[in-house]
């Protein structure tokens, strides 16, 4: 009874009884009713109070009834699933794989891309990048003078900081330790808005030439090398043979970069250095003023930069150069964001395929339970209650799958963190936490919704008697079979999308493997050395020490040749020297100077690294201090300067040589050789101009900013790793205090150049394989079920003379039609999805017909086999048995 009606009747009865009582006492009916109403009080107020109480009681009763029915539904669903253990195991395992894989990928995506950086107002923290179409730079560095100009003139940023990354040698109790660090200006930590966990950061008095040497440690280095002792504050440590005082320790959350620095020291750049526009080797970060957009800051930075560029000899790089200002979080993940989001989308497709498979299982099970559902309806269960019961089973399946998925996700995330190649920021923070649990809960609810669509449509209407007479088979079974066939076609379409994406990445990786790096890394060992500045301050002494090391390395037994180089290939470092050809002075005025990388090398470097000399010669002992300055150029620089194939007598002049060579007008450089091009920014990037300087004639200035560091490269007659101990002994014979670190084969460094591509290709290929397997299982299940329903038809055909082969052909033709429809739909989807991968493809168009055809052919073969197996069984049925089948 409605609450309003119940309250009205109760109040009317109360007043009626009181009225009768007053009439019995001698009042007239009118007087009695008036007295009863007066005695009762405000009827409207009492009515509202009663309605409130009644409705609250009704809500409580409905809630209790709902929970009781839900418990009944879940208990019944649990019993039903327990009776069908095979079905339950298959469904739960399928969902666990789909939800688990999706959650594992999301765990990494959340840690790397979605979580905000641990800064104060991270949206205001930006990074400046130099780009140049001519120089091929997209993430170039700046000259200190550009930072100085922005610091003096800029209005869009609140704070600005210069960053100069580098390696440090930390003296320990036993062996020295190589530590990645940064030289930064005093506002660096204020830019990020992060306070130290212990102590303080350095200030203006320390960030100046000749200022006190202080160092701030990362939490990771503090724990690893100093035992997490608070007593580290004030302690003196030895870095690069110089003594620094520890003044602070940063919190753990500050380790956010892909290769997070472990210590920070003052950059200590003077005014002259901050006006120098010669070399581009520093990074710039800043904090924007409130309300200033990155685009506004970018426009101002470019105006200031172009005004500064106009004061130096122009180059092609300046002519095509610009400045990009991006939010730090976007810049940090720019190289991995697209790939990770594509992987998340791909694994989402796998989850959809898994849901379709389970939906088909539920559909088949629902057809078998038709009689049961009809009986329940006949006994009074409404359609809503029956649907809710079926949804409870779907929710229970999804919940069981999600519970198993969490264990798989934790293991999968752990494995992914260890398989992800270097260069992915914050990936080590990936873990199953509250955010991931909420995501899994959302996936579970979504899965329940998707699975519930099938049983909700399978409940019969009001024809209970007909349903019972049919034994539970639905009157619209043909429509439902078509729905299951459509689901199978959808599986094929989704699987084709994944296979095409995986195929494109595989083909791209194969093309990338054939790209020549320009060096022969087989049997080449590389190791870095650093001379301590305290004992090697004079450039002449630095050069002499490295020459002795090169000679000692070449004399190691088993070493065929050895040399030293300031940077090995594929390091991607931008150190631009601007060159013009002597005799083409007008090139400066028209902005035609060519920006070039440069390396300092010792004799025999080209032979050791397998870099071919196209013309001229390698450096020799004759290229010493006092002799004409020699330079070897690569083919790209020779082309850019129009030197010709045989640049006999060609001379170069550096327009920014005052920075590199320490003179207002350095001597001309004589081109003595032309060598083959190497890849310096990765195999995907275009070859860049390159100049090589002989070690004995190396400019003095670079020794300070490369921190007297070189790499020894040695070509061995056997496995390179076996030569490492002997090479270390040879180095220590020159200076017992020199450690070798970053000891790796050149092949390993070359492999790193494709590590990211291999990882994403392998992951997407695995997802494509899973999709192919799930699609095959789904197609097989649908065809097998439909074949069982068509046994009588096949028996009639066989009885009328059809051959088994004819029956197989008929079944294949019938069941491959939805596969063909799925292929058509999947092709359209793949062409759209492939656009998202275009930036990661190399040498392969996103519409590559060979990949599309190959993926479609593979899926067709697998689908044909999945259809052929049940068709073959149908062709072998005994016609007599088939004709008796109902």
Short mmCIF file of N, CA and C in Angstrom, two decimals, residues 250-398:
data_model
loop_
_atom_site.label_atom_id
_atom_site.label_comp_id
_atom_site.label_asym_id
_atom_site.label_seq_id
_atom_site.Cartn_x
_atom_site.Cartn_y
_atom_site.Cartn_z
N UNK A 250 68.24 15.63 -1.10
CA UNK A 250 66.91 15.83 -1.66
C UNK A 250 65.98 14.67 -1.29
N UNK A 251 64.67 14.87 -1.30
CA UNK A 251 63.72 13.79 -0.97
C UNK A 251 63.67 12.73 -2.05
N UNK A 252 63.16 11.53 -1.72
CA UNK A 252 63.11 10.43 -2.71
C UNK A 252 62.30 10.80 -3.95
N UNK A 253 61.24 11.59 -3.80
CA UNK A 253 60.38 11.91 -4.95
C UNK A 253 61.10 12.74 -6.00
N UNK A 254 62.26 13.31 -5.67
CA UNK A 254 62.96 14.14 -6.64
C UNK A 254 63.70 13.30 -7.67
N UNK A 255 63.71 11.99 -7.52
CA UNK A 255 64.29 11.09 -8.53
C UNK A 255 63.22 10.78 -9.57
N UNK A 256 62.97 11.70 -10.47
CA UNK A 256 61.86 11.56 -11.41
C UNK A 256 62.30 11.42 -12.85
N UNK A 257 63.52 11.76 -13.19
CA UNK A 257 63.96 11.74 -14.58
C UNK A 257 64.29 10.32 -15.01
N UNK A 258 64.42 10.14 -16.34
CA UNK A 258 64.73 8.81 -16.88
C UNK A 258 66.08 8.34 -16.37
N UNK A 259 67.08 9.20 -16.41
CA UNK A 259 68.39 8.90 -15.84
C UNK A 259 68.66 9.96 -14.79
N UNK A 260 67.99 9.79 -13.65
CA UNK A 260 67.98 10.82 -12.63
C UNK A 260 69.38 11.09 -12.11
N UNK A 261 69.77 12.38 -12.00
CA UNK A 261 71.07 12.70 -11.41
C UNK A 261 71.11 12.32 -9.94
N UNK A 262 72.30 12.04 -9.47
CA UNK A 262 72.46 11.61 -8.08
C UNK A 262 73.15 12.66 -7.22
N UNK A 263 73.58 13.74 -7.83
CA UNK A 263 74.15 14.85 -7.07
C UNK A 263 74.08 16.12 -7.90
N UNK A 264 74.14 17.25 -7.20
CA UNK A 264 74.11 18.55 -7.86
C UNK A 264 75.19 19.44 -7.24
N UNK A 265 75.94 20.11 -8.08
CA UNK A 265 76.96 21.06 -7.62
C UNK A 265 76.71 22.39 -8.33
N UNK A 266 77.19 23.50 -7.77
CA UNK A 266 76.98 24.79 -8.43
C UNK A 266 77.66 24.86 -9.79
N UNK A 267 76.96 25.44 -10.76
CA UNK A 267 77.56 25.62 -12.08
C UNK A 267 78.69 26.64 -12.03
N UNK A 268 78.57 27.66 -11.19
CA UNK A 268 79.63 28.65 -10.97
C UNK A 268 80.07 29.31 -12.27
N UNK A 269 79.11 29.70 -13.11
CA UNK A 269 79.42 30.41 -14.34
C UNK A 269 79.54 31.90 -14.03
N UNK A 270 80.60 32.52 -14.52
CA UNK A 270 80.77 33.95 -14.35
C UNK A 270 80.02 34.75 -15.39
N UNK A 271 80.09 36.08 -15.27
CA UNK A 271 79.38 36.95 -16.20
C UNK A 271 79.85 36.75 -17.63
N UNK A 272 81.16 36.56 -17.82
CA UNK A 272 81.67 36.37 -19.18
C UNK A 272 81.10 35.10 -19.80
N UNK A 273 81.06 34.03 -19.00
CA UNK A 273 80.53 32.76 -19.51
C UNK A 273 79.06 32.89 -19.87
N UNK A 274 78.32 33.68 -19.08
CA UNK A 274 76.89 33.83 -19.32
C UNK A 274 76.58 34.80 -20.45
N UNK A 275 77.60 35.31 -21.10
CA UNK A 275 77.42 36.11 -22.31
C UNK A 275 78.02 35.43 -23.53
N UNK A 276 78.58 34.23 -23.32
CA UNK A 276 79.23 33.51 -24.41
C UNK A 276 78.20 32.74 -25.21
N UNK A 277 78.17 32.99 -26.50
CA UNK A 277 77.20 32.35 -27.39
C UNK A 277 77.86 31.27 -28.25
N UNK A 278 79.04 30.82 -27.86
CA UNK A 278 79.78 29.91 -28.72
C UNK A 278 79.28 28.49 -28.73
N UNK A 279 79.35 27.79 -27.63
CA UNK A 279 79.01 26.36 -27.61
C UNK A 279 77.63 26.11 -27.04
N UNK A 280 76.96 25.11 -27.59
CA UNK A 280 75.61 24.78 -27.14
C UNK A 280 75.67 23.47 -26.36
N UNK A 281 75.78 23.58 -25.05
CA UNK A 281 75.94 22.36 -24.26
C UNK A 281 75.19 22.41 -22.94
N UNK A 282 74.35 23.42 -22.72
CA UNK A 282 73.62 23.52 -21.46
C UNK A 282 72.12 23.40 -21.72
N UNK A 283 71.42 22.93 -20.71
CA UNK A 283 69.96 22.85 -20.74
C UNK A 283 69.39 23.98 -19.89
N UNK A 284 68.15 24.34 -20.15
CA UNK A 284 67.51 25.44 -19.44
C UNK A 284 66.12 25.01 -18.99
N UNK A 285 65.83 25.22 -17.70
CA UNK A 285 64.50 24.97 -17.16
C UNK A 285 64.03 26.24 -16.47
N UNK A 286 62.73 26.38 -16.30
CA UNK A 286 62.21 27.60 -15.68
C UNK A 286 60.86 27.39 -15.05
N UNK A 287 60.47 28.34 -14.23
CA UNK A 287 59.13 28.38 -13.63
C UNK A 287 58.43 29.64 -14.13
N UNK A 288 57.31 29.44 -14.82
CA UNK A 288 56.57 30.56 -15.40
C UNK A 288 55.87 31.36 -14.30
N UNK A 289 55.65 32.62 -14.60
CA UNK A 289 54.84 33.44 -13.69
C UNK A 289 53.39 32.95 -13.73
N UNK A 290 52.65 33.16 -12.65
CA UNK A 290 51.25 32.70 -12.63
C UNK A 290 50.46 33.30 -13.79
N UNK A 291 49.72 32.44 -14.48
CA UNK A 291 48.88 32.88 -15.58
C UNK A 291 49.56 32.96 -16.92
N UNK A 292 50.88 32.74 -16.98
CA UNK A 292 51.61 32.80 -18.25
C UNK A 292 51.60 31.42 -18.90
N UNK A 293 51.18 31.35 -20.15
CA UNK A 293 51.14 30.08 -20.88
C UNK A 293 52.51 29.80 -21.49
N UNK A 294 52.85 28.51 -21.69
CA UNK A 294 54.12 28.19 -22.33
C UNK A 294 54.30 28.85 -23.69
N UNK A 295 53.21 28.99 -24.46
CA UNK A 295 53.32 29.62 -25.78
C UNK A 295 53.76 31.08 -25.66
N UNK A 296 53.28 31.77 -24.63
CA UNK A 296 53.69 33.16 -24.41
C UNK A 296 55.17 33.24 -24.07
N UNK A 297 55.60 32.35 -23.17
CA UNK A 297 57.02 32.31 -22.81
C UNK A 297 57.88 31.95 -24.01
N UNK A 298 57.39 31.05 -24.84
CA UNK A 298 58.14 30.64 -26.03
C UNK A 298 58.33 31.81 -26.98
N UNK A 299 57.29 32.59 -27.19
CA UNK A 299 57.40 33.73 -28.09
C UNK A 299 58.42 34.74 -27.57
N UNK A 300 58.40 35.00 -26.27
CA UNK A 300 59.36 35.95 -25.70
C UNK A 300 60.78 35.39 -25.77
N UNK A 301 60.94 34.11 -25.46
CA UNK A 301 62.27 33.50 -25.51
C UNK A 301 62.85 33.56 -26.91
N UNK A 302 62.03 33.36 -27.92
CA UNK A 302 62.52 33.39 -29.30
C UNK A 302 62.94 34.80 -29.71
N UNK A 303 62.18 35.80 -29.29
CA UNK A 303 62.54 37.19 -29.61
C UNK A 303 63.90 37.52 -29.01
N UNK A 304 64.10 37.16 -27.74
CA UNK A 304 65.38 37.45 -27.09
C UNK A 304 66.50 36.66 -27.75
N UNK A 305 66.25 35.38 -28.06
CA UNK A 305 67.28 34.54 -28.67
C UNK A 305 67.70 35.09 -30.02
N UNK A 306 66.76 35.52 -30.83
CA UNK A 306 67.12 36.03 -32.16
C UNK A 306 67.90 37.34 -32.06
N UNK A 307 67.60 38.11 -31.04
CA UNK A 307 68.39 39.32 -30.83
C UNK A 307 69.82 38.96 -30.44
N UNK A 308 69.98 37.91 -29.66
CA UNK A 308 71.32 37.45 -29.29
C UNK A 308 72.03 36.83 -30.49
N UNK A 309 71.30 36.04 -31.28
CA UNK A 309 71.93 35.40 -32.44
C UNK A 309 72.44 36.43 -33.44
N UNK A 310 71.78 37.56 -33.48
CA UNK A 310 72.20 38.60 -34.43
C UNK A 310 73.56 39.17 -34.07
N UNK A 311 74.02 38.96 -32.82
CA UNK A 311 75.31 39.51 -32.41
C UNK A 311 76.46 38.56 -32.68
N UNK A 312 76.18 37.33 -33.10
CA UNK A 312 77.25 36.39 -33.40
C UNK A 312 77.21 36.06 -34.89
N UNK A 313 78.32 35.49 -35.36
CA UNK A 313 78.37 35.07 -36.76
C UNK A 313 77.25 34.07 -37.00
N UNK A 314 76.41 34.34 -37.97
CA UNK A 314 75.23 33.52 -38.18
C UNK A 314 75.60 32.20 -38.82
N UNK A 315 74.71 31.26 -38.67
CA UNK A 315 74.89 29.94 -39.26
C UNK A 315 73.57 29.47 -39.82
N UNK A 316 73.63 28.39 -40.57
CA UNK A 316 72.39 27.83 -41.09
C UNK A 316 71.48 27.40 -39.95
N UNK A 317 72.09 27.01 -38.86
CA UNK A 317 71.31 26.60 -37.70
C UNK A 317 70.51 27.77 -37.15
N UNK A 318 71.16 28.94 -37.02
CA UNK A 318 70.44 30.12 -36.54
C UNK A 318 69.34 30.52 -37.50
N UNK A 319 69.63 30.42 -38.81
CA UNK A 319 68.65 30.84 -39.81
C UNK A 319 67.37 30.03 -39.71
N UNK A 320 67.50 28.74 -39.40
CA UNK A 320 66.31 27.87 -39.31
C UNK A 320 65.98 27.52 -37.87
N UNK A 321 66.65 28.18 -36.92
CA UNK A 321 66.48 27.80 -35.53
C UNK A 321 65.28 28.45 -34.88
N UNK A 322 64.81 27.81 -33.83
CA UNK A 322 63.73 28.36 -33.03
C UNK A 322 63.87 27.82 -31.62
N UNK A 323 63.02 28.29 -30.74
CA UNK A 323 63.04 27.88 -29.34
C UNK A 323 61.67 27.31 -29.01
N UNK A 324 61.67 26.17 -28.35
CA UNK A 324 60.42 25.57 -27.89
C UNK A 324 60.38 25.61 -26.37
N UNK A 325 59.26 26.00 -25.83
CA UNK A 325 59.04 25.99 -24.38
C UNK A 325 57.86 25.08 -24.11
N UNK A 326 58.12 23.98 -23.41
CA UNK A 326 57.07 23.00 -23.14
C UNK A 326 57.01 22.74 -21.65
N UNK A 327 55.85 22.35 -21.20
CA UNK A 327 55.74 21.94 -19.80
C UNK A 327 56.70 20.79 -19.53
N UNK A 328 57.33 20.85 -18.39
CA UNK A 328 58.38 19.88 -18.08
C UNK A 328 57.85 18.46 -18.12
N UNK A 329 56.64 18.26 -17.61
CA UNK A 329 56.07 16.92 -17.60
C UNK A 329 55.87 16.40 -19.01
N UNK A 330 55.42 17.26 -19.92
CA UNK A 330 55.23 16.84 -21.31
C UNK A 330 56.57 16.54 -21.98
N UNK A 331 57.56 17.37 -21.72
CA UNK A 331 58.88 17.14 -22.32
C UNK A 331 59.51 15.87 -21.77
N UNK A 332 59.31 15.61 -20.49
CA UNK A 332 59.92 14.45 -19.85
C UNK A 332 59.43 13.15 -20.47
N UNK A 333 58.15 13.11 -20.84
CA UNK A 333 57.56 11.87 -21.36
C UNK A 333 57.31 11.91 -22.86
N UNK A 334 57.83 12.91 -23.54
CA UNK A 334 57.52 13.08 -24.96
C UNK A 334 57.98 11.90 -25.81
N UNK A 335 59.07 11.24 -25.40
CA UNK A 335 59.60 10.13 -26.20
C UNK A 335 58.87 8.82 -25.95
N UNK A 336 58.09 8.74 -24.88
CA UNK A 336 57.46 7.46 -24.53
C UNK A 336 55.95 7.54 -24.41
N UNK A 337 55.41 8.74 -24.33
CA UNK A 337 53.97 8.90 -24.11
C UNK A 337 53.15 8.18 -25.18
N UNK A 338 53.45 8.44 -26.44
CA UNK A 338 52.67 7.86 -27.54
C UNK A 338 52.73 6.35 -27.50
N UNK A 339 53.94 5.79 -27.35
CA UNK A 339 54.07 4.33 -27.36
C UNK A 339 53.30 3.69 -26.22
N UNK A 340 53.39 4.28 -25.03
CA UNK A 340 52.70 3.69 -23.89
C UNK A 340 51.18 3.77 -24.04
N UNK A 341 50.69 4.88 -24.55
CA UNK A 341 49.25 5.01 -24.75
C UNK A 341 48.76 4.05 -25.84
N UNK A 342 49.58 3.85 -26.87
CA UNK A 342 49.22 2.87 -27.91
C UNK A 342 49.17 1.47 -27.30
N UNK A 343 50.14 1.15 -26.44
CA UNK A 343 50.14 -0.16 -25.79
C UNK A 343 48.90 -0.33 -24.91
N UNK A 344 48.52 0.74 -24.21
CA UNK A 344 47.32 0.66 -23.37
C UNK A 344 46.08 0.45 -24.23
N UNK A 345 46.00 1.14 -25.36
CA UNK A 345 44.89 0.92 -26.27
C UNK A 345 44.89 -0.48 -26.84
N UNK A 346 46.08 -1.00 -27.17
CA UNK A 346 46.18 -2.34 -27.73
C UNK A 346 45.74 -3.40 -26.73
N UNK A 347 46.18 -3.26 -25.49
CA UNK A 347 45.79 -4.26 -24.50
C UNK A 347 44.31 -4.11 -24.16
N UNK A 348 43.76 -2.90 -24.34
CA UNK A 348 42.32 -2.74 -24.19
C UNK A 348 41.55 -3.52 -25.24
N UNK A 349 42.10 -3.60 -26.46
CA UNK A 349 41.47 -4.43 -27.49
C UNK A 349 41.51 -5.90 -27.11
N UNK A 350 42.61 -6.33 -26.50
CA UNK A 350 42.69 -7.72 -26.04
C UNK A 350 41.61 -7.99 -24.99
N UNK A 351 41.41 -7.03 -24.09
CA UNK A 351 40.35 -7.19 -23.09
C UNK A 351 38.98 -7.28 -23.75
N UNK A 352 38.74 -6.47 -24.77
CA UNK A 352 37.46 -6.54 -25.48
C UNK A 352 37.27 -7.91 -26.12
N UNK A 353 38.34 -8.44 -26.72
CA UNK A 353 38.24 -9.77 -27.33
C UNK A 353 37.94 -10.81 -26.26
N UNK A 354 38.59 -10.68 -25.10
CA UNK A 354 38.32 -11.61 -24.01
C UNK A 354 36.86 -11.52 -23.56
N UNK A 355 36.34 -10.30 -23.48
CA UNK A 355 34.93 -10.13 -23.09
C UNK A 355 34.00 -10.75 -24.12
N UNK A 356 34.32 -10.59 -25.40
CA UNK A 356 33.49 -11.19 -26.45
C UNK A 356 33.51 -12.71 -26.33
N UNK A 357 34.68 -13.27 -26.04
CA UNK A 357 34.77 -14.72 -25.88
C UNK A 357 33.89 -15.20 -24.74
N UNK A 358 33.99 -14.52 -23.60
CA UNK A 358 33.18 -14.93 -22.45
C UNK A 358 31.70 -14.68 -22.74
N UNK A 359 31.38 -13.61 -23.45
CA UNK A 359 29.98 -13.36 -23.82
C UNK A 359 29.44 -14.49 -24.68
N UNK A 360 30.25 -15.00 -25.58
CA UNK A 360 29.82 -16.14 -26.39
C UNK A 360 29.61 -17.38 -25.54
N UNK A 361 30.49 -17.58 -24.56
CA UNK A 361 30.30 -18.71 -23.64
C UNK A 361 29.00 -18.55 -22.87
N UNK A 362 28.73 -17.33 -22.41
CA UNK A 362 27.49 -17.08 -21.67
C UNK A 362 26.27 -17.28 -22.56
N UNK A 363 26.39 -16.88 -23.84
CA UNK A 363 25.27 -17.05 -24.76
C UNK A 363 24.96 -18.53 -24.96
N UNK A 364 26.00 -19.32 -25.16
CA UNK A 364 25.80 -20.76 -25.33
C UNK A 364 25.21 -21.38 -24.07
N UNK A 365 25.70 -20.92 -22.92
CA UNK A 365 25.19 -21.44 -21.66
C UNK A 365 23.75 -20.99 -21.44
N UNK A 366 23.43 -19.76 -21.87
CA UNK A 366 22.08 -19.26 -21.72
C UNK A 366 21.08 -20.05 -22.53
N UNK A 367 21.47 -20.45 -23.75
CA UNK A 367 20.58 -21.26 -24.57
C UNK A 367 20.30 -22.61 -23.91
N UNK A 368 21.34 -23.16 -23.27
CA UNK A 368 21.17 -24.45 -22.60
C UNK A 368 20.31 -24.31 -21.35
N UNK A 369 20.23 -23.11 -20.77
CA UNK A 369 19.47 -22.90 -19.54
C UNK A 369 18.08 -22.32 -19.83
N UNK A 370 17.65 -22.37 -21.08
CA UNK A 370 16.36 -21.77 -21.42
C UNK A 370 15.21 -22.37 -20.63
N UNK A 371 15.19 -23.69 -20.47
CA UNK A 371 14.09 -24.34 -19.75
C UNK A 371 14.08 -23.91 -18.29
N UNK A 372 15.26 -23.83 -17.68
CA UNK A 372 15.35 -23.40 -16.28
C UNK A 372 14.77 -21.99 -16.11
N UNK A 373 15.14 -21.09 -17.01
CA UNK A 373 14.65 -19.72 -16.90
C UNK A 373 13.14 -19.65 -17.13
N UNK A 374 12.64 -20.49 -18.04
CA UNK A 374 11.19 -20.52 -18.28
C UNK A 374 10.44 -21.00 -17.05
N UNK A 375 10.97 -22.01 -16.37
CA UNK A 375 10.33 -22.52 -15.15
C UNK A 375 10.32 -21.44 -14.07
N UNK A 376 11.44 -20.72 -13.92
CA UNK A 376 11.50 -19.67 -12.92
C UNK A 376 10.47 -18.57 -13.22
N UNK A 377 10.32 -18.26 -14.50
CA UNK A 377 9.32 -17.26 -14.87
C UNK A 377 7.91 -17.78 -14.60
N UNK A 378 7.69 -19.07 -14.86
CA UNK A 378 6.37 -19.66 -14.61
C UNK A 378 6.03 -19.66 -13.14
N UNK A 379 7.04 -19.74 -12.29
CA UNK A 379 6.81 -19.75 -10.84
C UNK A 379 6.66 -18.35 -10.26
N UNK A 380 6.70 -17.33 -11.13
CA UNK A 380 6.42 -15.98 -10.66
C UNK A 380 7.57 -15.00 -10.70
N UNK A 381 8.74 -15.44 -11.10
CA UNK A 381 9.87 -14.52 -11.17
C UNK A 381 9.67 -13.55 -12.33
N UNK A 382 9.79 -12.26 -12.04
CA UNK A 382 9.66 -11.27 -13.10
C UNK A 382 10.90 -11.25 -13.99
N UNK A 383 10.73 -10.63 -15.17
CA UNK A 383 11.87 -10.57 -16.10
C UNK A 383 13.04 -9.80 -15.48
N UNK A 384 12.71 -8.74 -14.71
CA UNK A 384 13.78 -7.97 -14.08
C UNK A 384 14.57 -8.80 -13.09
N UNK A 385 13.85 -9.65 -12.32
CA UNK A 385 14.56 -10.48 -11.33
C UNK A 385 15.42 -11.52 -12.03
N UNK A 386 14.94 -12.07 -13.13
CA UNK A 386 15.73 -13.06 -13.87
C UNK A 386 16.98 -12.40 -14.46
N UNK A 387 16.78 -11.21 -15.04
CA UNK A 387 17.94 -10.50 -15.60
C UNK A 387 18.95 -10.19 -14.50
N UNK A 388 18.43 -9.77 -13.32
CA UNK A 388 19.35 -9.45 -12.23
C UNK A 388 20.12 -10.68 -11.78
N UNK A 389 19.47 -11.82 -11.80
CA UNK A 389 20.16 -13.06 -11.45
C UNK A 389 21.29 -13.35 -12.44
N UNK A 390 21.02 -13.17 -13.72
CA UNK A 390 22.05 -13.41 -14.74
C UNK A 390 23.17 -12.39 -14.64
N UNK A 391 22.80 -11.13 -14.33
CA UNK A 391 23.83 -10.10 -14.16
C UNK A 391 24.70 -10.42 -12.95
N UNK A 392 24.10 -10.96 -11.90
CA UNK A 392 24.89 -11.35 -10.72
C UNK A 392 25.93 -12.40 -11.09
N UNK A 393 25.56 -13.34 -11.96
CA UNK A 393 26.54 -14.32 -12.41
C UNK A 393 27.67 -13.65 -13.19
N UNK A 394 27.31 -12.69 -14.04
CA UNK A 394 28.34 -11.97 -14.80
C UNK A 394 29.25 -11.18 -13.86
N UNK A 395 28.64 -10.53 -12.85
CA UNK A 395 29.45 -9.75 -11.91
C UNK A 395 30.37 -10.66 -11.11
N UNK A 396 29.88 -11.83 -10.75
CA UNK A 396 30.71 -12.77 -10.00
C UNK A 396 31.87 -13.25 -10.86
N UNK A 397 31.59 -13.54 -12.12
CA UNK A 397 32.67 -13.94 -13.03
C UNK A 397 33.70 -12.83 -13.17
N UNK A 398 33.21 -11.59 -13.37
CA UNK A 398 34.13 -10.46 -13.52
C UNK A 398 34.92 -10.23 -12.25
#
